[in-house]
PDB file of C-alpha atoms in Angstrom:
ATOM      1  CA  UNK A1219     -73.189-307.432  99.921  1.00 41.00           C
ATOM      2  CA  UNK A1220     -73.004-304.234 101.979  1.00 42.00           C
ATOM      3  CA  UNK A1221     -70.075-301.920 101.423  1.00 46.00           C
ATOM      4  CA  UNK A1222     -67.432-301.847 104.126  1.00 44.00           C
ATOM      5  CA  UNK A1223     -66.690-298.667 106.090  1.00 42.00           C
ATOM      6  CA  UNK A1224     -68.822-295.676 106.905  1.00 41.00           C
ATOM      7  CA  UNK A1225     -70.935-294.083 104.210  1.00 43.00           C
ATOM      8  CA  UNK A1226     -70.482-290.297 104.027  1.00 41.00           C
ATOM      9  CA  UNK A1227     -73.773-288.414 103.547  1.00 51.00           C
ATOM     10  CA  UNK A1228     -74.146-286.745 100.164  1.00 51.00           C
ATOM     11  CA  UNK A1229     -74.940-283.366 101.776  1.00 54.00           C
ATOM     12  CA  UNK A1230     -71.610-283.390 103.613  1.00 55.00           C
ATOM     13  CA  UNK A1231     -69.690-284.234 100.456  1.00 53.00           C
ATOM     14  CA  UNK A1232     -71.356-281.364  98.586  1.00 64.00           C
ATOM     15  CA  UNK A1233     -70.740-278.884 101.401  1.00 64.00           C
ATOM     16  CA  UNK A1234     -67.087-279.802 101.926  1.00 66.00           C
ATOM     17  CA  UNK A1235     -66.213-279.664  98.222  1.00 76.00           C
ATOM     18  CA  UNK A1236     -68.178-276.486  97.423  1.00 82.00           C
ATOM     19  CA  UNK A1237     -66.069-273.374  96.680  1.00 89.00           C
ATOM     20  CA  UNK A1238     -68.893-271.172  97.950  1.00 91.00           C
ATOM     21  CA  UNK A1239     -68.722-272.869 101.339  1.00 90.00           C
ATOM     22  CA  UNK A1240     -64.945-272.413 101.334  1.00 91.00           C
ATOM     23  CA  UNK A1241     -65.526-268.686 100.751  1.00 93.00           C
ATOM     24  CA  UNK A1242     -67.880-268.514 103.738  1.00 93.00           C
ATOM     25  CA  UNK A1243     -65.314-270.380 105.811  1.00 92.00           C
ATOM     26  CA  UNK A1244     -62.621-267.826 104.913  1.00 93.00           C
ATOM     27  CA  UNK A1245     -64.941-264.982 105.946  1.00 92.00           C
ATOM     28  CA  UNK A1246     -65.726-266.691 109.244  1.00 91.00           C
ATOM     29  CA  UNK A1247     -62.007-267.101 109.893  1.00 92.00           C
ATOM     30  CA  UNK A1248     -61.389-263.428 109.173  1.00 90.00           C
ATOM     31  CA  UNK A1249     -64.385-261.779 110.855  1.00 89.00           C
ATOM     32  CA  UNK A1250     -65.118-264.126 113.763  1.00 89.00           C
ATOM     33  CA  UNK A1251     -61.497-265.204 114.392  1.00 89.00           C
ATOM     34  CA  UNK A1252     -62.644-268.799 114.023  1.00 88.00           C
ATOM     35  CA  UNK A1253     -60.264-271.712 114.530  1.00 89.00           C
ATOM     36  CA  UNK A1254     -59.969-274.590 112.068  1.00 91.00           C
ATOM     37  CA  UNK A1255     -61.099-277.236 114.544  1.00 91.00           C
ATOM     38  CA  UNK A1256     -64.234-275.229 115.358  1.00 92.00           C
ATOM     39  CA  UNK A1257     -65.117-275.009 111.674  1.00 92.00           C
ATOM     40  CA  UNK A1258     -64.566-278.724 111.185  1.00 91.00           C
ATOM     41  CA  UNK A1259     -66.879-279.440 114.094  1.00 92.00           C
ATOM     42  CA  UNK A1260     -69.458-277.035 112.681  1.00 92.00           C
ATOM     43  CA  UNK A1261     -69.414-278.417 109.138  1.00 89.00           C
ATOM     44  CA  UNK A1262     -69.555-281.983 110.466  1.00 88.00           C
ATOM     45  CA  UNK A1263     -73.154-281.511 111.652  1.00 88.00           C
ATOM     46  CA  UNK A1264     -75.830-282.273 109.063  1.00 87.00           C
ATOM     47  CA  UNK A1265     -78.120-279.383 110.097  1.00 88.00           C
ATOM     48  CA  UNK A1266     -75.300-276.880 109.562  1.00 89.00           C
ATOM     49  CA  UNK A1267     -74.466-278.301 106.136  1.00 88.00           C
ATOM     50  CA  UNK A1268     -78.122-278.069 105.163  1.00 88.00           C
ATOM     51  CA  UNK A1269     -78.333-274.475 106.429  1.00 89.00           C
ATOM     52  CA  UNK A1270     -75.388-273.443 104.227  1.00 91.00           C
ATOM     53  CA  UNK A1271     -76.597-275.294 101.139  1.00 89.00           C
ATOM     54  CA  UNK A1272     -80.175-274.041 101.552  1.00 88.00           C
ATOM     55  CA  UNK A1273     -78.866-270.485 101.588  1.00 91.00           C
ATOM     56  CA  UNK A1274     -76.686-271.034  98.526  1.00 91.00           C
ATOM     57  CA  UNK A1275     -78.977-273.262  96.422  1.00 89.00           C
ATOM     58  CA  UNK A1276     -82.483-272.150  97.376  1.00 87.00           C
ATOM     59  CA  UNK A1277     -84.021-268.901  96.142  1.00 84.00           C
ATOM     60  CA  UNK A1278     -86.303-268.489  99.189  1.00 83.00           C
ATOM     61  CA  UNK A1279     -83.359-268.161 101.589  1.00 84.00           C
ATOM     62  CA  UNK A1280     -81.966-264.621 101.456  1.00 86.00           C
ATOM     63  CA  UNK A1281     -79.985-264.285 104.717  1.00 86.00           C
ATOM     64  CA  UNK A1282     -77.362-266.289 106.518  1.00 90.00           C
ATOM     65  CA  UNK A1283     -75.987-265.410 109.940  1.00 88.00           C
ATOM     66  CA  UNK A1284     -72.909-266.997 111.496  1.00 91.00           C
ATOM     67  CA  UNK A1285     -72.059-266.365 115.136  1.00 88.00           C
ATOM     68  CA  UNK A1286     -69.999-267.800 117.954  1.00 87.00           C
ATOM     69  CA  UNK A1287     -71.454-269.502 120.997  1.00 82.00           C
ATOM     70  CA  UNK A1288     -70.050-270.612 124.346  1.00 80.00           C
ATOM     71  CA  UNK A1289     -66.713-272.355 124.042  1.00 80.00           C
ATOM     72  CA  UNK A1290     -66.058-270.837 120.620  1.00 83.00           C
ATOM     73  CA  UNK A1291     -68.552-273.077 118.801  1.00 88.00           C
ATOM     74  CA  UNK A1292     -69.906-271.760 115.499  1.00 91.00           C
ATOM     75  CA  UNK A1293     -73.648-271.515 114.854  1.00 89.00           C
ATOM     76  CA  UNK A1294     -75.722-270.707 111.761  1.00 88.00           C
ATOM     77  CA  UNK A1295     -79.060-268.934 111.576  1.00 80.00           C
ATOM     78  CA  UNK A1296     -81.293-266.768 109.409  1.00 71.00           C
ATOM     79  CA  UNK A1297     -82.786-263.272 109.686  1.00 57.00           C
ATOM     80  CA  UNK A1298     -85.156-264.463 112.427  1.00 55.00           C
ATOM     81  CA  UNK A1299     -82.391-265.926 114.554  1.00 58.00           C
ATOM     82  CA  UNK A1300     -80.931-264.021 117.480  1.00 55.00           C
ATOM     83  CA  UNK A1301     -77.833-264.791 119.470  1.00 56.00           C
ATOM     84  CA  UNK A1302     -78.328-264.928 123.227  1.00 58.00           C
ATOM     85  CA  UNK A1303     -74.602-264.255 123.685  1.00 57.00           C
ATOM     86  CA  UNK A1304     -72.781-260.959 123.385  1.00 69.00           C
ATOM     87  CA  UNK A1305     -70.784-261.879 120.326  1.00 77.00           C
ATOM     88  CA  UNK A1306     -70.061-260.466 116.880  1.00 82.00           C
ATOM     89  CA  UNK A1307     -72.208-261.707 113.993  1.00 85.00           C
ATOM     90  CA  UNK A1308     -71.245-262.349 110.383  1.00 89.00           C
ATOM     91  CA  UNK A1309     -74.203-261.454 108.172  1.00 88.00           C
ATOM     92  CA  UNK A1310     -74.363-262.723 104.570  1.00 92.00           C
ATOM     93  CA  UNK A1311     -77.058-261.311 102.272  1.00 90.00           C
ATOM     94  CA  UNK A1312     -77.910-262.089  98.667  1.00 92.00           C
ATOM     95  CA  UNK A1313     -77.866-259.035  96.406  1.00 90.00           C
ATOM     96  CA  UNK A1314     -80.651-260.581  94.350  1.00 88.00           C
ATOM     97  CA  UNK A1315     -83.136-263.243  95.246  1.00 86.00           C
ATOM     98  CA  UNK A1316     -82.155-266.550  93.665  1.00 89.00           C
ATOM     99  CA  UNK A1317     -79.500-269.235  93.614  1.00 91.00           C
ATOM    100  CA  UNK A1318     -75.897-268.225  94.300  1.00 91.00           C
ATOM    101  CA  UNK A1319     -73.743-269.077  91.292  1.00 90.00           C
ATOM    102  CA  UNK A1320     -70.719-271.332  91.751  1.00 87.00           C
ATOM    103  CA  UNK A1321     -68.594-269.122  89.506  1.00 88.00           C
ATOM    104  CA  UNK A1322     -69.537-265.510  90.388  1.00 89.00           C
ATOM    105  CA  UNK A1323     -70.637-265.969  94.006  1.00 89.00           C
ATOM    106  CA  UNK A1324     -68.266-263.277  95.308  1.00 90.00           C
ATOM    107  CA  UNK A1325     -70.122-260.574  93.381  1.00 91.00           C
ATOM    108  CA  UNK A1326     -73.559-261.896  94.370  1.00 91.00           C
ATOM    109  CA  UNK A1327     -73.182-261.600  98.144  1.00 93.00           C
ATOM    110  CA  UNK A1328     -73.082-258.751 100.616  1.00 92.00           C
ATOM    111  CA  UNK A1329     -71.055-259.340 103.772  1.00 91.00           C
ATOM    112  CA  UNK A1330     -71.504-257.405 106.979  1.00 86.00           C
ATOM    113  CA  UNK A1331     -70.343-257.435 110.584  1.00 84.00           C
ATOM    114  CA  UNK A1332     -72.801-256.856 113.411  1.00 79.00           C
ATOM    115  CA  UNK A1333     -70.980-255.842 116.622  1.00 76.00           C
ATOM    116  CA  UNK A1334     -71.473-257.612 119.919  1.00 72.00           C
ATOM    117  CA  UNK A1335     -73.025-254.455 121.432  1.00 72.00           C
ATOM    118  CA  UNK A1336     -75.118-252.933 118.613  1.00 73.00           C
ATOM    119  CA  UNK A1337     -76.448-250.134 120.838  1.00 73.00           C
ATOM    120  CA  UNK A1338     -72.967-248.584 120.819  1.00 77.00           C
ATOM    121  CA  UNK A1339     -73.075-248.266 117.034  1.00 78.00           C
ATOM    122  CA  UNK A1340     -76.764-247.537 116.421  1.00 80.00           C
ATOM    123  CA  UNK A1341     -76.486-243.735 116.945  1.00 81.00           C
ATOM    124  CA  UNK A1342     -73.518-243.631 114.558  1.00 80.00           C
ATOM    125  CA  UNK A1343     -75.417-245.563 111.881  1.00 82.00           C
ATOM    126  CA  UNK A1344     -78.426-243.267 112.217  1.00 82.00           C
ATOM    127  CA  UNK A1345     -76.429-240.023 112.050  1.00 77.00           C
ATOM    128  CA  UNK A1346     -73.831-241.041 109.444  1.00 80.00           C
ATOM    129  CA  UNK A1347     -75.878-243.348 107.199  1.00 83.00           C
ATOM    130  CA  UNK A1348     -79.622-242.757 107.525  1.00 82.00           C
ATOM    131  CA  UNK A1349     -79.445-238.986 107.986  1.00 78.00           C
ATOM    132  CA  UNK A1350     -76.792-238.601 105.270  1.00 79.00           C
ATOM    133  CA  UNK A1351     -78.952-240.493 102.777  1.00 82.00           C
ATOM    134  CA  UNK A1352     -82.471-239.422 103.700  1.00 81.00           C
ATOM    135  CA  UNK A1353     -81.548-235.909 104.826  1.00 74.00           C
ATOM    136  CA  UNK A1354     -79.580-235.104 101.679  1.00 78.00           C
ATOM    137  CA  UNK A1355     -81.334-232.312  99.702  1.00 78.00           C
ATOM    138  CA  UNK A1356     -80.670-234.150  96.428  1.00 83.00           C
ATOM    139  CA  UNK A1357     -82.687-237.136  97.688  1.00 82.00           C
ATOM    140  CA  UNK A1358     -85.545-234.871  98.800  1.00 82.00           C
ATOM    141  CA  UNK A1359     -86.019-232.979  95.541  1.00 84.00           C
ATOM    142  CA  UNK A1360     -89.365-234.642  94.746  1.00 86.00           C
ATOM    143  CA  UNK A1361     -90.613-234.487  98.345  1.00 86.00           C
ATOM    144  CA  UNK A1362     -92.732-231.690  99.772  1.00 88.00           C
ATOM    145  CA  UNK A1363     -90.613-229.573 102.102  1.00 83.00           C
ATOM    146  CA  UNK A1364     -92.823-230.360 105.095  1.00 86.00           C
ATOM    147  CA  UNK A1365     -92.408-234.111 104.548  1.00 86.00           C
ATOM    148  CA  UNK A1366     -88.616-233.837 104.394  1.00 82.00           C
ATOM    149  CA  UNK A1367     -88.467-231.790 107.588  1.00 80.00           C
ATOM    150  CA  UNK A1368     -90.811-234.173 109.393  1.00 85.00           C
ATOM    151  CA  UNK A1369     -88.734-237.219 108.414  1.00 84.00           C
ATOM    152  CA  UNK A1370     -85.534-235.530 109.603  1.00 79.00           C
ATOM    153  CA  UNK A1371     -87.172-234.733 112.939  1.00 82.00           C
ATOM    154  CA  UNK A1372     -88.234-238.346 113.335  1.00 85.00           C
ATOM    155  CA  UNK A1373     -84.688-239.460 112.580  1.00 83.00           C
ATOM    156  CA  UNK A1374     -83.341-237.055 115.185  1.00 82.00           C
ATOM    157  CA  UNK A1375     -85.819-238.358 117.752  1.00 84.00           C
ATOM    158  CA  UNK A1376     -84.842-241.943 116.901  1.00 86.00           C
ATOM    159  CA  UNK A1377     -81.159-241.183 117.330  1.00 84.00           C
ATOM    160  CA  UNK A1378     -81.837-239.367 120.603  1.00 85.00           C
ATOM    161  CA  UNK A1379     -83.641-242.421 121.952  1.00 86.00           C
ATOM    162  CA  UNK A1380     -80.808-244.688 120.764  1.00 85.00           C
ATOM    163  CA  UNK A1381     -78.232-242.572 122.626  1.00 86.00           C
ATOM    164  CA  UNK A1382     -80.384-242.627 125.763  1.00 86.00           C
ATOM    165  CA  UNK A1383     -80.841-246.411 125.587  1.00 83.00           C
ATOM    166  CA  UNK A1384     -77.115-246.870 125.062  1.00 83.00           C
ATOM    167  CA  UNK A1385     -76.434-244.924 128.237  1.00 84.00           C
ATOM    168  CA  UNK A1386     -78.988-246.883 130.232  1.00 80.00           C
ATOM    169  CA  UNK A1387     -77.498-250.159 129.014  1.00 73.00           C
ATOM    170  CA  UNK A1388     -74.185-249.048 130.538  1.00 76.00           C
ATOM    171  CA  UNK A1389     -75.789-247.576 133.657  1.00 79.00           C
ATOM    172  CA  UNK A1390     -75.069-243.991 132.582  1.00 83.00           C
ATOM    173  CA  UNK A1391     -76.955-240.878 131.510  1.00 86.00           C
ATOM    174  CA  UNK A1392     -75.877-239.748 128.041  1.00 87.00           C
ATOM    175  CA  UNK A1393     -77.055-236.367 126.752  1.00 86.00           C
ATOM    176  CA  UNK A1394     -77.632-236.501 122.985  1.00 85.00           C
ATOM    177  CA  UNK A1395     -76.711-233.520 120.824  1.00 78.00           C
ATOM    178  CA  UNK A1396     -78.961-232.324 117.988  1.00 75.00           C
ATOM    179  CA  UNK A1397     -77.880-233.728 114.649  1.00 68.00           C
ATOM    180  CA  UNK A1398     -77.873-230.288 113.060  1.00 62.00           C
ATOM    181  CA  UNK A1399     -75.363-229.152 115.700  1.00 59.00           C
ATOM    182  CA  UNK A1400     -73.042-232.132 115.205  1.00 56.00           C
ATOM    183  CA  UNK A1401     -73.036-231.680 111.424  1.00 53.00           C
ATOM    184  CA  UNK A1402     -72.059-227.988 111.494  1.00 53.00           C
ATOM    185  CA  UNK A1403     -68.697-226.539 112.223  1.00 49.00           C
ATOM    186  CA  UNK A1404     -67.956-223.965 114.909  1.00 47.00           C
ATOM    187  CA  UNK A1405     -67.932-221.020 112.486  1.00 47.00           C
ATOM    188  CA  UNK A1406     -71.471-221.753 111.339  1.00 49.00           C
ATOM    189  CA  UNK A1407     -72.729-222.064 114.883  1.00 50.00           C
ATOM    190  CA  UNK A1408     -71.079-218.877 116.081  1.00 49.00           C
ATOM    191  CA  UNK A1409     -72.461-216.704 113.280  1.00 43.00           C
ATOM    192  CA  UNK A1410     -75.584-214.548 113.463  1.00 47.00           C
ATOM    193  CA  UNK A1411     -77.304-216.834 110.963  1.00 46.00           C
ATOM    194  CA  UNK A1412     -78.090-219.189 113.824  1.00 44.00           C
ATOM    195  CA  UNK A1413     -80.636-216.664 115.121  1.00 44.00           C
ATOM    196  CA  UNK A1414     -82.807-216.974 112.022  1.00 46.00           C
ATOM    197  CA  UNK A1415     -82.297-220.712 111.464  1.00 61.00           C
ATOM    198  CA  UNK A1416     -85.567-221.977 112.869  1.00 69.00           C
ATOM    199  CA  UNK A1417     -84.738-225.634 112.217  1.00 69.00           C
ATOM    200  CA  UNK A1418     -81.544-225.377 114.246  1.00 71.00           C
ATOM    201  CA  UNK A1419     -83.239-223.461 117.041  1.00 74.00           C
ATOM    202  CA  UNK A1420     -86.151-225.917 117.201  1.00 76.00           C
ATOM    203  CA  UNK A1421     -83.752-228.856 117.465  1.00 76.00           C
ATOM    204  CA  UNK A1422     -81.776-227.187 120.240  1.00 77.00           C
ATOM    205  CA  UNK A1423     -84.871-226.246 122.234  1.00 78.00           C
ATOM    206  CA  UNK A1424     -86.275-229.774 121.898  1.00 81.00           C
ATOM    207  CA  UNK A1425     -82.994-231.253 123.057  1.00 82.00           C
ATOM    208  CA  UNK A1426     -82.805-228.899 126.058  1.00 81.00           C
ATOM    209  CA  UNK A1427     -86.209-230.162 127.181  1.00 86.00           C
ATOM    210  CA  UNK A1428     -85.038-233.757 126.762  1.00 86.00           C
ATOM    211  CA  UNK A1429     -81.893-232.983 128.750  1.00 86.00           C
ATOM    212  CA  UNK A1430     -83.963-231.557 131.592  1.00 88.00           C
ATOM    213  CA  UNK A1431     -86.067-234.707 131.690  1.00 88.00           C
ATOM    214  CA  UNK A1432     -82.971-236.917 131.852  1.00 88.00           C
ATOM    215  CA  UNK A1433     -81.370-234.807 134.578  1.00 89.00           C
ATOM    216  CA  UNK A1434     -84.615-234.758 136.546  1.00 88.00           C
ATOM    217  CA  UNK A1435     -84.841-238.551 136.420  1.00 86.00           C
ATOM    218  CA  UNK A1436     -81.396-238.754 138.050  1.00 86.00           C
ATOM    219  CA  UNK A1437     -82.119-236.181 140.737  1.00 87.00           C
ATOM    220  CA  UNK A1438     -85.389-237.900 141.676  1.00 87.00           C
ATOM    221  CA  UNK A1439     -83.742-241.224 142.430  1.00 85.00           C
ATOM    222  CA  UNK A1440     -84.048-242.252 146.056  1.00 83.00           C
ATOM    223  CA  UNK A1441     -82.050-244.879 147.906  1.00 81.00           C
ATOM    224  CA  UNK A1442     -85.091-245.668 150.094  1.00 82.00           C
ATOM    225  CA  UNK A1443     -86.999-247.113 147.131  1.00 77.00           C
ATOM    226  CA  UNK A1444     -85.875-250.652 147.978  1.00 73.00           C
ATOM    227  CA  UNK A1445     -87.114-250.242 151.541  1.00 78.00           C
ATOM    228  CA  UNK A1446     -90.536-249.114 150.364  1.00 78.00           C
ATOM    229  CA  UNK A1447     -90.692-252.183 148.143  1.00 73.00           C
ATOM    230  CA  UNK A1448     -90.230-254.437 151.167  1.00 74.00           C
ATOM    231  CA  UNK A1449     -86.581-255.350 150.593  1.00 77.00           C
ATOM    232  CA  UNK A1450     -83.903-255.145 153.260  1.00 77.00           C
ATOM    233  CA  UNK A1451     -80.744-253.747 151.645  1.00 78.00           C
ATOM    234  CA  UNK A1452     -77.644-253.458 153.773  1.00 82.00           C
ATOM    235  CA  UNK A1453     -75.028-250.712 153.978  1.00 85.00           C
ATOM    236  CA  UNK A1454     -73.292-252.028 150.862  1.00 86.00           C
ATOM    237  CA  UNK A1455     -76.382-251.348 148.724  1.00 83.00           C
ATOM    238  CA  UNK A1456     -76.621-247.807 150.112  1.00 85.00           C
ATOM    239  CA  UNK A1457     -72.978-247.071 149.377  1.00 89.00           C
ATOM    240  CA  UNK A1458     -73.281-248.572 145.902  1.00 87.00           C
ATOM    241  CA  UNK A1459     -76.352-246.416 145.169  1.00 86.00           C
ATOM    242  CA  UNK A1460     -74.600-243.168 146.082  1.00 89.00           C
ATOM    243  CA  UNK A1461     -71.429-244.150 144.214  1.00 89.00           C
ATOM    244  CA  UNK A1462     -73.470-244.668 141.021  1.00 88.00           C
ATOM    245  CA  UNK A1463     -75.344-241.438 141.679  1.00 89.00           C
ATOM    246  CA  UNK A1464     -72.063-239.547 141.999  1.00 90.00           C
ATOM    247  CA  UNK A1465     -70.710-241.049 138.760  1.00 89.00           C
ATOM    248  CA  UNK A1466     -73.901-240.118 136.908  1.00 88.00           C
ATOM    249  CA  UNK A1467     -73.908-236.518 138.141  1.00 90.00           C
ATOM    250  CA  UNK A1468     -70.219-236.048 137.362  1.00 92.00           C
ATOM    251  CA  UNK A1469     -70.787-237.547 133.926  1.00 90.00           C
ATOM    252  CA  UNK A1470     -73.650-235.141 133.256  1.00 89.00           C
ATOM    253  CA  UNK A1471     -71.555-232.182 134.397  1.00 88.00           C
ATOM    254  CA  UNK A1472     -68.713-233.216 132.102  1.00 88.00           C
ATOM    255  CA  UNK A1473     -71.057-233.473 129.113  1.00 86.00           C
ATOM    256  CA  UNK A1474     -72.667-230.114 129.874  1.00 82.00           C
ATOM    257  CA  UNK A1475     -69.248-228.427 129.980  1.00 81.00           C
ATOM    258  CA  UNK A1476     -68.213-229.761 126.567  1.00 79.00           C
ATOM    259  CA  UNK A1477     -67.568-227.224 123.794  1.00 70.00           C
ATOM    260  CA  UNK A1478     -70.576-228.196 121.701  1.00 71.00           C
ATOM    261  CA  UNK A1479     -72.938-227.948 124.672  1.00 70.00           C
ATOM    262  CA  UNK A1480     -71.695-224.491 125.653  1.00 70.00           C
ATOM    263  CA  UNK A1481     -71.913-223.328 122.033  1.00 70.00           C
ATOM    264  CA  UNK A1482     -75.527-224.216 121.444  1.00 69.00           C
ATOM    265  CA  UNK A1483     -76.580-223.096 124.907  1.00 68.00           C
ATOM    266  CA  UNK A1484     -75.163-219.669 124.060  1.00 70.00           C
ATOM    267  CA  UNK A1485     -77.341-219.709 120.939  1.00 68.00           C
ATOM    268  CA  UNK A1486     -80.406-220.422 123.059  1.00 66.00           C
ATOM    269  CA  UNK A1487     -79.494-217.639 125.499  1.00 66.00           C
ATOM    270  CA  UNK A1488     -79.481-214.954 122.795  1.00 63.00           C
ATOM    271  CA  UNK A1489     -82.473-216.245 120.842  1.00 60.00           C
ATOM    272  CA  UNK A1490     -85.815-214.488 120.628  1.00 50.00           C
ATOM    273  CA  UNK A1491     -87.797-217.471 121.857  1.00 46.00           C
ATOM    274  CA  UNK A1492     -88.073-216.465 125.469  1.00 47.00           C
ATOM    275  CA  UNK A1493     -84.886-218.072 126.666  1.00 45.00           C
ATOM    276  CA  UNK A1494     -83.116-214.771 127.329  1.00 44.00           C
ATOM    277  CA  UNK A1495     -81.724-214.504 130.786  1.00 44.00           C
ATOM    278  CA  UNK A1496     -80.923-218.181 131.126  1.00 44.00           C
ATOM    279  CA  UNK A1497     -77.416-218.534 132.470  1.00 42.00           C
ATOM    280  CA  UNK A1498     -75.593-221.772 131.720  1.00 44.00           C
ATOM    281  CA  UNK A1499     -72.535-221.763 133.921  1.00 44.00           C
ATOM    282  CA  UNK A1500     -70.426-224.255 135.754  1.00 42.00           C
ATOM    283  CA  UNK A1501     -71.792-225.479 139.034  1.00 43.00           C
TER     284      UNK A1501
END
């Protein structure tokens, strides 16, 4: 004779009663500001229970990503998943490949928050994490000097591109500063040693060229581009174009007049690399 009532799937029983799942729930509450009813709805779906248990009990699963969707619903994914919504992610990573223990799971997992707009934090991660680790002389002791310098230049170029992309994502022009300038204090930059520091001077000159390219791209913008493409914009589009152009130019002027910009431009002006005579003054 069949049993009365509804039979609860074994996977759901294991997931609900697992302390490791409770730990992940607490982290989701803290990081994602998740509500209890949203978690209950999430854990009630069989595919979500299987995703959690596969991550905890299977050695081949190394990542777990939890993120919020429309309406505050919780979703689970892996390292190949991407959220189509601008929302914070909770990333859970195994420190070692294998099964997560039911007794020492807290020490076997790395937890991380990925912001909703990662482009805003990418330049900071590059300059404060990657450069600090890779650019540290102690970590380059076994490297040839040329290799270390080349890697640092690539990192600086990567950060410069990240700053530029961040500005474009917000409809602005951001002028990146050389990493070697940001990491020195004013006394170091104002001393005569700057004249013989070829690494510093090379970074500044490269950044000046990049600045000129960014400024030129703004000055070359033309409101008649839409007309040449066959569109028929009205007066509102024209006014909007010039309002954005004004904001961009004022933003560039403000960045150029910052203390750091004036400091390293003065270094370029007195250098022996053919930049003498350049006058960087307020417009």
